[in-house]
Coordinates of C-alpha atoms in Angstrom, one line a residue:
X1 CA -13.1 -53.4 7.9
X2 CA -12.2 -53.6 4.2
X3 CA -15.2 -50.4 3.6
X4 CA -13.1 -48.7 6.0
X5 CA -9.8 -49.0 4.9
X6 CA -11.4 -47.5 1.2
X7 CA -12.8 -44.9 3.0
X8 CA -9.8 -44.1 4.4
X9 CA -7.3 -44.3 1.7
X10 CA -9.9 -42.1 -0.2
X11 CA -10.0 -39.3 2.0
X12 CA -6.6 -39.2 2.1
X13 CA -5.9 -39.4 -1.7
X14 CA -8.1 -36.1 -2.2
X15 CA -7.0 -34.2 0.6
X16 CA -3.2 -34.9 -1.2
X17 CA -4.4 -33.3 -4.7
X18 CA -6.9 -30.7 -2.6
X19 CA -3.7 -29.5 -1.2
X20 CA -1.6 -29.6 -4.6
X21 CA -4.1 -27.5 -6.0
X22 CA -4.0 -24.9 -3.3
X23 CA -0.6 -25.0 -2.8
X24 CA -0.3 -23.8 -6.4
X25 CA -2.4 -20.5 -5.9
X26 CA -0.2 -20.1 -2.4
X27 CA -2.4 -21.6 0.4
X28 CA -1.5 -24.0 2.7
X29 CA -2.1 -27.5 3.5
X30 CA -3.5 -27.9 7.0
X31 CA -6.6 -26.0 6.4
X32 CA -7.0 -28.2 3.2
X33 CA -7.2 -31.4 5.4
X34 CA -9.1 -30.1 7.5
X35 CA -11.7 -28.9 4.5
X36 CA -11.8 -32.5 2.8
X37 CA -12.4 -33.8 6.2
X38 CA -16.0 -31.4 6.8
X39 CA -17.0 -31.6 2.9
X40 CA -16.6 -35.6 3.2
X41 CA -18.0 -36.3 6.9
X42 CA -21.3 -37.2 8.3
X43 CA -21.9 -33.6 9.2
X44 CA -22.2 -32.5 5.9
X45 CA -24.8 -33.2 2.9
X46 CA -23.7 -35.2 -0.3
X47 CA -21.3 -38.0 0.4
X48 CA -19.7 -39.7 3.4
X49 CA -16.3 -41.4 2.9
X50 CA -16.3 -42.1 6.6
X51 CA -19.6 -42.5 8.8
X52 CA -17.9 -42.7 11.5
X53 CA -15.4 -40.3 12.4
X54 CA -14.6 -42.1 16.1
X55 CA -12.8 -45.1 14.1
X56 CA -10.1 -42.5 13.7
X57 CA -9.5 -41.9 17.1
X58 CA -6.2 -44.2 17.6
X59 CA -4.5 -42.5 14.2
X60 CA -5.5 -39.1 15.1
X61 CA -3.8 -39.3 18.4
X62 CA -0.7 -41.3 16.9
X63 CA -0.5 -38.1 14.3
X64 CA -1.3 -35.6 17.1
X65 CA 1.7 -37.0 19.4
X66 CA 4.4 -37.4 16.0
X67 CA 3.1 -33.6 15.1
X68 CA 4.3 -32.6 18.7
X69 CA 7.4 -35.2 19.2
X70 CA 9.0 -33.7 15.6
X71 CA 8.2 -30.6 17.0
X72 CA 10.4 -31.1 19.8
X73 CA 13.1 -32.8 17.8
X74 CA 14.1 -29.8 15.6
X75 CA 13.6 -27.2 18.5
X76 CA 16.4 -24.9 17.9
X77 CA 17.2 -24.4 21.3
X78 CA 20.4 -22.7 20.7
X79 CA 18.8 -20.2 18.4
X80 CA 16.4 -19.1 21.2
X81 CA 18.9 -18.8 23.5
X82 CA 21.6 -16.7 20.9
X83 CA 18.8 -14.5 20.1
X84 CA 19.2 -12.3 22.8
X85 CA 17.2 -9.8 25.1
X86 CA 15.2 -8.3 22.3
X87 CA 14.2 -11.3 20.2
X88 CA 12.5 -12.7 24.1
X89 CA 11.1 -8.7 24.5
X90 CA 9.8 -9.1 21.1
X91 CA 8.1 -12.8 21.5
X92 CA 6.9 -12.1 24.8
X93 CA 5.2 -8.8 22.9
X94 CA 3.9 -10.9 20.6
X95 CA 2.8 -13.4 22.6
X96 CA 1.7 -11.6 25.0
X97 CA -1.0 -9.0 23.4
X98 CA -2.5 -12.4 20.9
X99 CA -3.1 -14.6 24.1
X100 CA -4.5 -11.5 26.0
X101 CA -6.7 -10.4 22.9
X102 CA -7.7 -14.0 22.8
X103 CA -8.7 -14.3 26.0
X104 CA -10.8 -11.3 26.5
X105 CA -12.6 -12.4 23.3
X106 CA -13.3 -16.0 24.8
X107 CA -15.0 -14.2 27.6
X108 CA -16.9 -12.1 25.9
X109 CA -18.1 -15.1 23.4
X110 CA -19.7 -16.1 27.3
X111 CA -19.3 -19.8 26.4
X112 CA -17.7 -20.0 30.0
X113 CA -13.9 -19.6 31.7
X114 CA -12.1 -23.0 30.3
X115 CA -13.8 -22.2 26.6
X116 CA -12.1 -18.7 27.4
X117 CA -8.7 -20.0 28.2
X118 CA -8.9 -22.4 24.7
X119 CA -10.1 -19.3 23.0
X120 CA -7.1 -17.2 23.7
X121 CA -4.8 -20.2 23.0
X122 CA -6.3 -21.0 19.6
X123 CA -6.2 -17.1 18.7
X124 CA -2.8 -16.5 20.5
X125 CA -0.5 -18.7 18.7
X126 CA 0.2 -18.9 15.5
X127 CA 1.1 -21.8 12.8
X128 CA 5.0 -22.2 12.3
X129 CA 4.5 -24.6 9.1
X130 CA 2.5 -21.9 7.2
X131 CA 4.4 -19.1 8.8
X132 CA 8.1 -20.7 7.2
X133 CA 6.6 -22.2 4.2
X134 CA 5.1 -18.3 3.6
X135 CA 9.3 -16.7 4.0
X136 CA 10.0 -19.4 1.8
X137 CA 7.4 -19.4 -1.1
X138 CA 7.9 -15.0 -0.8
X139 CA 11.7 -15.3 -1.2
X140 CA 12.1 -13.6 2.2
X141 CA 14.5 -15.9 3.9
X142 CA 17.2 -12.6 3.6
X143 CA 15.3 -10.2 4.5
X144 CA 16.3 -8.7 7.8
X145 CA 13.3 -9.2 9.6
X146 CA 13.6 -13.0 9.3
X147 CA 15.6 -14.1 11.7
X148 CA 12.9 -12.2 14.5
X149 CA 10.2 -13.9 12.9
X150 CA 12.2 -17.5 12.8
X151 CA 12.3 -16.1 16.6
X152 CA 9.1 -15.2 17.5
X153 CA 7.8 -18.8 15.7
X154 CA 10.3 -20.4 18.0
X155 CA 9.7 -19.6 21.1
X156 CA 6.2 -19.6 20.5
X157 CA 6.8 -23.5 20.1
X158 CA 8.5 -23.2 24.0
X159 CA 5.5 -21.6 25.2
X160 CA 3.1 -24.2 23.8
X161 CA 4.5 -26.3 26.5
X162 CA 4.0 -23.7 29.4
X163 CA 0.5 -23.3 27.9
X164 CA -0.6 -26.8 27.8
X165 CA 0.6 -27.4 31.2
X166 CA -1.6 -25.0 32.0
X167 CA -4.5 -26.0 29.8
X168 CA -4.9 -29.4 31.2
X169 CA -5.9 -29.2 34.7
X170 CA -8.5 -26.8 33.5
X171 CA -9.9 -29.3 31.2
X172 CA -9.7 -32.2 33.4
X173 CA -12.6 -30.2 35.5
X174 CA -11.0 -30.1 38.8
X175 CA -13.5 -29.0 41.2
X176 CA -12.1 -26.6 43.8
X177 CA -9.2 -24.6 43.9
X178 CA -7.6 -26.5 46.2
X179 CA -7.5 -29.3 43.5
X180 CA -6.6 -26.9 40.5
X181 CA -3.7 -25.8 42.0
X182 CA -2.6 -29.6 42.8
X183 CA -3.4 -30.2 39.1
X184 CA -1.5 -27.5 38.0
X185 CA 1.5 -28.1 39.8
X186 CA 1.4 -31.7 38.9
X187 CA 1.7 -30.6 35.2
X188 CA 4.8 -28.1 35.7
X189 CA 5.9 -30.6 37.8
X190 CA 6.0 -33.1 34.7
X191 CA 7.7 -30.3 32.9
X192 CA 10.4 -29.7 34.7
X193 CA 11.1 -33.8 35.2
X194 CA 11.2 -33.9 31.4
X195 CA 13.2 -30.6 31.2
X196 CA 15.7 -32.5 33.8
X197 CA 15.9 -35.5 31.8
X198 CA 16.4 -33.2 28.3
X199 CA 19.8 -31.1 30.6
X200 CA 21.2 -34.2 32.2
X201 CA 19.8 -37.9 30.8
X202 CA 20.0 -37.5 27.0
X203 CA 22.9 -39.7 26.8
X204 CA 20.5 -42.6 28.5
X205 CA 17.7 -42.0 26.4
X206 CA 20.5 -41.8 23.0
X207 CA 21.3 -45.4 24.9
X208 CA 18.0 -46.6 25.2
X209 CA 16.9 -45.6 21.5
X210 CA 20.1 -45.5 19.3
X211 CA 20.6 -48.1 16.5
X212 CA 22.6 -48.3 13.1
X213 CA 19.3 -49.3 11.3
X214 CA 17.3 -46.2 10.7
X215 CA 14.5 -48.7 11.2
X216 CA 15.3 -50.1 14.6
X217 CA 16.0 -46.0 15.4
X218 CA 12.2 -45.2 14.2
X219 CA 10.7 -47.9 15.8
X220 CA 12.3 -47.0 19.6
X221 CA 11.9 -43.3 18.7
X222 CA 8.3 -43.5 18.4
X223 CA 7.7 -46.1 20.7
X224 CA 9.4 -43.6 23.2
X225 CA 7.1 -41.0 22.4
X226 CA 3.5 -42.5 22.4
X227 CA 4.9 -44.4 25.4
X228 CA 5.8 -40.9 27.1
X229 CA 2.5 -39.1 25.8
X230 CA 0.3 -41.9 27.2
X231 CA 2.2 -42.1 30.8
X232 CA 1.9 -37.9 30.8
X233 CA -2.2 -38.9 29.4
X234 CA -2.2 -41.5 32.5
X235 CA -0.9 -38.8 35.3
X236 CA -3.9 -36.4 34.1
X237 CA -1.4 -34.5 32.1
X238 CA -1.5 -33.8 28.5
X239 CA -0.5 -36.5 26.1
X240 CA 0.2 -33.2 24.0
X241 CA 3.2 -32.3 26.5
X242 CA 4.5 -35.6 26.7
X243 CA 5.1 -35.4 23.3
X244 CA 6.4 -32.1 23.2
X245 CA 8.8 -32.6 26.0
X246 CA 10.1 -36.2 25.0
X247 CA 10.9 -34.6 21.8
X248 CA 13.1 -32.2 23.5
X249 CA 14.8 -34.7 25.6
X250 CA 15.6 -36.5 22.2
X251 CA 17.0 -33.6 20.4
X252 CA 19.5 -33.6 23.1
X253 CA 20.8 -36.8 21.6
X254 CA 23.5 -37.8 19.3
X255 CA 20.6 -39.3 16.8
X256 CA 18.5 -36.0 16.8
X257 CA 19.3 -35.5 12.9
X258 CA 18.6 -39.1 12.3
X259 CA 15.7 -38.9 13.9
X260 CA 13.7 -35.9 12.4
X261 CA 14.4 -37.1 9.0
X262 CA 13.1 -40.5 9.4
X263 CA 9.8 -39.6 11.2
X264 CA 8.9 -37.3 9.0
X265 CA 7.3 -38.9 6.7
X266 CA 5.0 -41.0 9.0
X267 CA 4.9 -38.0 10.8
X268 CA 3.1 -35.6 7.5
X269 CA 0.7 -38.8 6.5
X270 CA -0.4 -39.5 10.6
X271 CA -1.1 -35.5 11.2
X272 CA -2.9 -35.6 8.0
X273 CA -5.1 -38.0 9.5
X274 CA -5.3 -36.2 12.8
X275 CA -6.5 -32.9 10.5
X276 CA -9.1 -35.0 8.1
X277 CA -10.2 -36.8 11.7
X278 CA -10.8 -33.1 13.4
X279 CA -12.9 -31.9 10.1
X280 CA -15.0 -34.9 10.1
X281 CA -16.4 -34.4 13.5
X282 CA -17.8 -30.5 12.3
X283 CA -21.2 -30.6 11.4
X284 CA -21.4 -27.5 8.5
X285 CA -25.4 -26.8 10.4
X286 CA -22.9 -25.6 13.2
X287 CA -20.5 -23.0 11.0
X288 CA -23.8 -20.4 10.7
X289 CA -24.0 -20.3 14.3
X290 CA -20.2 -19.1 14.7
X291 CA -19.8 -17.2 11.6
X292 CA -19.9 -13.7 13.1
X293 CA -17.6 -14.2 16.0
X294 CA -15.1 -16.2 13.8
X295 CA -14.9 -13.1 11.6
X296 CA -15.0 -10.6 14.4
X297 CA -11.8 -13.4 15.9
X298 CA -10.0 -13.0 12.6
X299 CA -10.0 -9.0 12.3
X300 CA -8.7 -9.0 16.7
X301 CA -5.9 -11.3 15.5
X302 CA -5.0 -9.1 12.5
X303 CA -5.1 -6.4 14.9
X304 CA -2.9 -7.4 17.5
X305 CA -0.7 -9.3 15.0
X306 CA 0.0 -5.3 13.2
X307 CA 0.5 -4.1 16.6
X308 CA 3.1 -6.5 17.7
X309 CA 4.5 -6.1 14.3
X310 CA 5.3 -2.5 14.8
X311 CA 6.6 -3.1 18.6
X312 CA 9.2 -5.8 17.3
X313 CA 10.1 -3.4 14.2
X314 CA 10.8 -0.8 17.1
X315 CA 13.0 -3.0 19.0
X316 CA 15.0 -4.1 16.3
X317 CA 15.2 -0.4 13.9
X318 CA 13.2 -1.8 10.9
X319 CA 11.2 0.4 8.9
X320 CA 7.0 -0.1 8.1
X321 CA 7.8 -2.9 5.5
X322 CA 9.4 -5.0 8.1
X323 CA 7.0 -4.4 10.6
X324 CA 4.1 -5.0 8.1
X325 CA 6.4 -8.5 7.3
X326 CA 6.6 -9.7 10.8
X327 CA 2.7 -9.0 12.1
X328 CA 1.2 -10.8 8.4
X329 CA 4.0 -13.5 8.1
X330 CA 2.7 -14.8 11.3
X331 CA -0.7 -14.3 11.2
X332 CA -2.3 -17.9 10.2
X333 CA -3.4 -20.0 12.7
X334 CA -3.5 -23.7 11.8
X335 CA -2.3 -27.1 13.6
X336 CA -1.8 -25.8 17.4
X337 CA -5.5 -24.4 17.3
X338 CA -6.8 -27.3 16.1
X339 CA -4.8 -29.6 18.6
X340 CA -6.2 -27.1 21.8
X341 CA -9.5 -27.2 20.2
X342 CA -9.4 -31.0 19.9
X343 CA -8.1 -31.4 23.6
X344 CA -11.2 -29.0 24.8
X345 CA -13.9 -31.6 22.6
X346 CA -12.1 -34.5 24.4
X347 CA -12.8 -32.8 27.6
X348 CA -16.0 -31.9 27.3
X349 CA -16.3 -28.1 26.9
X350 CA -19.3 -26.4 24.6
X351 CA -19.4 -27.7 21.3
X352 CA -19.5 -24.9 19.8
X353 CA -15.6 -24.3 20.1
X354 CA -14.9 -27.1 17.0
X355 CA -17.0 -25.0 14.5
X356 CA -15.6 -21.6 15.5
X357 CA -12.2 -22.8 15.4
X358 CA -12.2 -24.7 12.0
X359 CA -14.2 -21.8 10.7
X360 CA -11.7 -19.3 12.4
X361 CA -8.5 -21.2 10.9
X362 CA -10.2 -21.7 7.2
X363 CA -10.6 -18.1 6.9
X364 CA -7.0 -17.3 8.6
X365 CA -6.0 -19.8 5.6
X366 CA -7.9 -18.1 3.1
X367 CA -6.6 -14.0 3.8
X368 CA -3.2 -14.6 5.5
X369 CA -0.8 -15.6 2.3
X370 CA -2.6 -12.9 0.2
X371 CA -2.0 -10.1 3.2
X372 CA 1.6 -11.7 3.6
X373 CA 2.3 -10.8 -0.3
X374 CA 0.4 -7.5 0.0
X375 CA 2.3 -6.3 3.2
X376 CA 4.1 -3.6 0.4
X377 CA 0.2 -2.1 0.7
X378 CA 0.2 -1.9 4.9
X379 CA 3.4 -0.5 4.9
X380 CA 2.4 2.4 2.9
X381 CA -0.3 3.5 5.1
X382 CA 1.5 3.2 8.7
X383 CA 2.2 6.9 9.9
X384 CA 5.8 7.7 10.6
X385 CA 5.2 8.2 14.5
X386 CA 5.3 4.8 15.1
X387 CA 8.8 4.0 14.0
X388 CA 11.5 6.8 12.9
X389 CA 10.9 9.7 11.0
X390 CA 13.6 8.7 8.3
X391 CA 12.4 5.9 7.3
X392 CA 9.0 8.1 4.8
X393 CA 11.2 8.0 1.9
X394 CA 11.8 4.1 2.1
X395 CA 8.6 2.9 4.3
X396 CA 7.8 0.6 1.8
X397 CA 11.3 -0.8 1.1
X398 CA 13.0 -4.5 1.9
X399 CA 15.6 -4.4 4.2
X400 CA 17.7 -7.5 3.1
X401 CA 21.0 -8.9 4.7
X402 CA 22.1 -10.5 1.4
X403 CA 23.6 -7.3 -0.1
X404 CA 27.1 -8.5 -2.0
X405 CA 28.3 -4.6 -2.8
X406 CA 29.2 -3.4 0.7
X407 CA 32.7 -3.5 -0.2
X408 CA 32.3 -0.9 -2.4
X409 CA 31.2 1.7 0.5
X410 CA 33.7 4.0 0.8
X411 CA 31.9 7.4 1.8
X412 CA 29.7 7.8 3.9
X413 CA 29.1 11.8 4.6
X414 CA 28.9 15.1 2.5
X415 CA 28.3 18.5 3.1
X416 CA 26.6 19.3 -0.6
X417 CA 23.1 20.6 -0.3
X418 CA 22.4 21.1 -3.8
X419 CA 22.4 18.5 -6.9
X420 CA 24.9 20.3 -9.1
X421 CA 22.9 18.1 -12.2
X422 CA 20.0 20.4 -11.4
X423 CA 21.2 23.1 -11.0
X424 CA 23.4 23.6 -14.0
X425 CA 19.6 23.1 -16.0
X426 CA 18.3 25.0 -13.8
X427 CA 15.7 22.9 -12.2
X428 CA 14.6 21.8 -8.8
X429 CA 15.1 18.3 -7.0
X430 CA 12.8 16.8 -4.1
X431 CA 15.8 15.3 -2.1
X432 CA 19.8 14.2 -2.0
X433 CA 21.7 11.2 -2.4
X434 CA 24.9 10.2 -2.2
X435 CA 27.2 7.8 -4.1
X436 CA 28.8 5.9 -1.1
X437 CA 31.4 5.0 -3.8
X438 CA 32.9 8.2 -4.7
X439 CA 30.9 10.3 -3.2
X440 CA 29.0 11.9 -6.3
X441 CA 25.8 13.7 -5.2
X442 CA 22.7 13.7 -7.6
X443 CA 18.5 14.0 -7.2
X444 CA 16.7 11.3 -5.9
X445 CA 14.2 9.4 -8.1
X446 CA 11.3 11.3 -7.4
X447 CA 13.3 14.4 -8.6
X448 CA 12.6 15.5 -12.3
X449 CA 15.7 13.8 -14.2
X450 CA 17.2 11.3 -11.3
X451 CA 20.7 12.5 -11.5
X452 CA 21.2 10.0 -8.4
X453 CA 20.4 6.6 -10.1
X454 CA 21.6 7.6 -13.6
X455 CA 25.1 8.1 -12.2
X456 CA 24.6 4.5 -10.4
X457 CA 23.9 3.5 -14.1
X458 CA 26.9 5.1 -15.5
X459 CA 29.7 4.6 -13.3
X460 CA 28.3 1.1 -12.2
X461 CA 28.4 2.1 -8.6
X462 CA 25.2 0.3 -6.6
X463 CA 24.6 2.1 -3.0
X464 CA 23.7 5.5 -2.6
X465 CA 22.7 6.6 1.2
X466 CA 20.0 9.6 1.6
X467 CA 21.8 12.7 2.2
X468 CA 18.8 14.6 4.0
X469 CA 19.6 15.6 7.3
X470 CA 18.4 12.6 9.8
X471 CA 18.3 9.7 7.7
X472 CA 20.6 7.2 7.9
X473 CA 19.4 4.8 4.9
X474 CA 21.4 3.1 2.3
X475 CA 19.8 1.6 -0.4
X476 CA 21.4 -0.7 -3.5
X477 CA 20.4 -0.3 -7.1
X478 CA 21.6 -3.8 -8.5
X479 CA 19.9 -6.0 -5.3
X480 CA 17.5 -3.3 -5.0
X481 CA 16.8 -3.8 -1.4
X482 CA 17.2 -1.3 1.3
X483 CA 20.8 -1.5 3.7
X484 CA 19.9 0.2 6.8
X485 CA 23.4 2.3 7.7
X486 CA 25.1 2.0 11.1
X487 CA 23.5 4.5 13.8
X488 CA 24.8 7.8 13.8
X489 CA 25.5 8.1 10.3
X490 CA 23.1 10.9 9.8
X491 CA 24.9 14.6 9.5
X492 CA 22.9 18.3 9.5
X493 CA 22.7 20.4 6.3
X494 CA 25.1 23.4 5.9

């Protein structure tokens, strides 16, 4: 007992500094965890903190089911509903070409139909703690493509629900349709129960939970959940969903605040567990077996991640940096793979699925922050046919929302097709601007003497908007960001 507990409280004391240390060169935590938990388990040479990973099981679970309730308390439902048609379009885009990506890549792997379906899950959905700690740690929290990827994250969270549902009756090997079907509708079933509860019982459960003493909260909270997660576990459902769903039902509640700062820090230590736990049970002999098709996995979710960049930047009028922003902001992969990957071990399925994930996430780890900061580098390469035309002078641009000099906008057309600067030296320009201020036309930056921003300089007058016929673009000096102009904005030469 007392060999364990060292082991333990060892493993998780290095994975704490592993994960200090990457966090200083930008990588995130999860796959650090995860790391520790392979370099110190019996599957790997040198030595073993914990012989037996199994002794783990009760934590793991306890830190699989807080991961998922806290998950569920600070849902923001109201965002995914305010978001509109085109956030859902852009979501389901997402979504949509990842999971279907994934899945004809778990076929193809030929490890069977159920590895197939945790394939496509594991590849499909992407890690919301490494996709917001990434918007924060690049300082793009006012950019204009944040709020979709806040969205996409979001209801990506929803869908894990949907998906689960889905997942278990396939792992619980039902054996004929018949029985599949009853499975399934069993789970959605125990979805829309919980959904019913989260609409119109929240006020019972705030009842049945609320205290003054954040202690006596924390205590009923989380009984409520791993009570919930083992009933779901009991019915043949998902302990996963319980989880999920109970979490919903309590962010209903008058306490929700209450009770996603209190759990948290159980919460981070328990899912640290459940992470260490996972990478203890890889055997490193098993990583050279799935080494090409987790590499062949990363560059398909790269892939479809650019593509369903592009189709939300479309939807919403943002140029190639914002589309390069969105597909490599969201591109890691981290605790909701491992948690399908677990469920699929626990259920039976080839064994090869644990390596190939853990494999497939460390490398995700590894190239998505770097690819994230680089996106400048994507942008600059994506032709101009797959958003607008206008947009080749400033492809590479930030579009920002956090632009304080609007207010000094006060034209916004001209009929000048020359740069008087230039032409009284007698030189040529490569393209127009204009001073939005007072309407000054000068050369853009490219042009020999930049008549454009050394006006800007002079008369301290920040946004200039492209004065070529079709483009629509403002852009400020000071915040040097991009402001996208209102539609229609763009006028023909003379």
């Amino acid at each position: 007992m007392h060999a364990d507990l060292v082991g333990l409280g060892a493993v998780l004391l290095l994975a704490a500094l592993v994960a200090r240390g990457a966090r200083r060169v930008g990588l995130p935590s999860v796959p650090c965890y995860m790391l520790v938990g392979i370099l110190l388990g019996p599957g790997t040479p040198g030595p073993v903190l914990i012989q037996h990973p199994e002794d783990l099981s009760v934590l793991a679970a306890l830190g699989l089911v807080l991961l998922l309730f806290h998950l569920g308390v600070e849902f923001p439902l109201e965002q995914v509903v305010g978001g509109g048609r085109r956030l859902f379009l852009a979501a389901a885009c997402y979504i949509g070409l990842n999971i279907t990506a994934g899945l004809i890549f778990g076929f193809s792997l030929g490890w069977g139909g159920a590895e197939a379906l945790v394939v496509a899950g594991a590849l499909g959905i992407s890690s919301s703690a490494i996709a917001t700690k990434l918007l924060i740690e690049l300082r793009r929290l006012t950019n204009a493509e944040t709020p979709v990827i806040l969205g996409i994250i979001v209801i990506e969270d929803l869908f894990l629900a949907f998906y689960l549902a889905l997942l278990s009756p396939v792992l619980s090997g039902a054996d004929s349709p018949g029985a599949l079907a009853g499975h399934i509708a069993l789970s959605f079933g125990f979805l829309v129960v919980l959904f019913a509860v989260a609409r119109w019982g929240a006020r019972a459960v705030g009842g049945l939970i609320g205290s003054r003493e954040d202690e006596l909260l924390a205590v009923a909270a989380i009984g409520l959940a791993v009570l919930v997660a083992g009933l779901s576990d009991e019915v043949g459902v998902s302990d996963a969903i319980g989880a999920l769903m109970v979490g919903l039902v309590v962010s209903r509640t008058r306490f929700r605040e209450r009770v996603e700062r209190i759990v948290l820090p159980l919460r981070d230590v328990l899912a640290t567990v459940f992470f260490v736990a996972f990478g203890l049970t890889i055997d490193v002999g098993d990583l050279g077996g799935v080494a090409v098709p987790a590499v062949l996995a990363v560059c398909v979710t790269v892939l479809t991640n650019v593509t369903a960049g592009v189709l939300a930047a479309r939807l919403f009028g943002f140029n190639q940096r914002g589309a390069a922003n969105i597909g490599l902001t969201v591109l890691a992969r981290g605790e909701f793979s491992l948690i399908l990957v677990t469920l699929a071990i626990a259920a039976g399925l080839d064994a090869r699925l644990g390596p190939f994930v853990a494999l497939y996430v460390l490398l995700l780890a590894v190239t998505a922050p770097p690819l994230a900061a680089g996106s400048r580098y994507l942008a600059r390469v994506m032709p101009d046919r797959l958003l607008r035309s206008d947009w080749t002078y400033v492809r590479e641009e930030t579009i920002s929302t956090s632009c304080t000099h609007l207010d000094q906008i006060r034209v916004t057309s001209t009929d000048a097709v020359t740069c008087p600067g230039c032409e009284e030296l007698g030189t040529d320009w490569v393209q127009l601007r204009l001073c939005t201020t007072c309407g000054h036309v000068g050369c853009c930056d490219d042009s020999p003497h930049q008549h454009s921003r050394r006006h800007a300089e002079e008369a301290r007058h920040p946004v200039i908007q492209s004065a070529e016929p079709g483009e629509d673009w403002r852009f400020c000096f000071i915040d040097d960001t991009l402001v996208r102009a209102p539609m229609g904005r763009s006028r023909e030469k003379h």
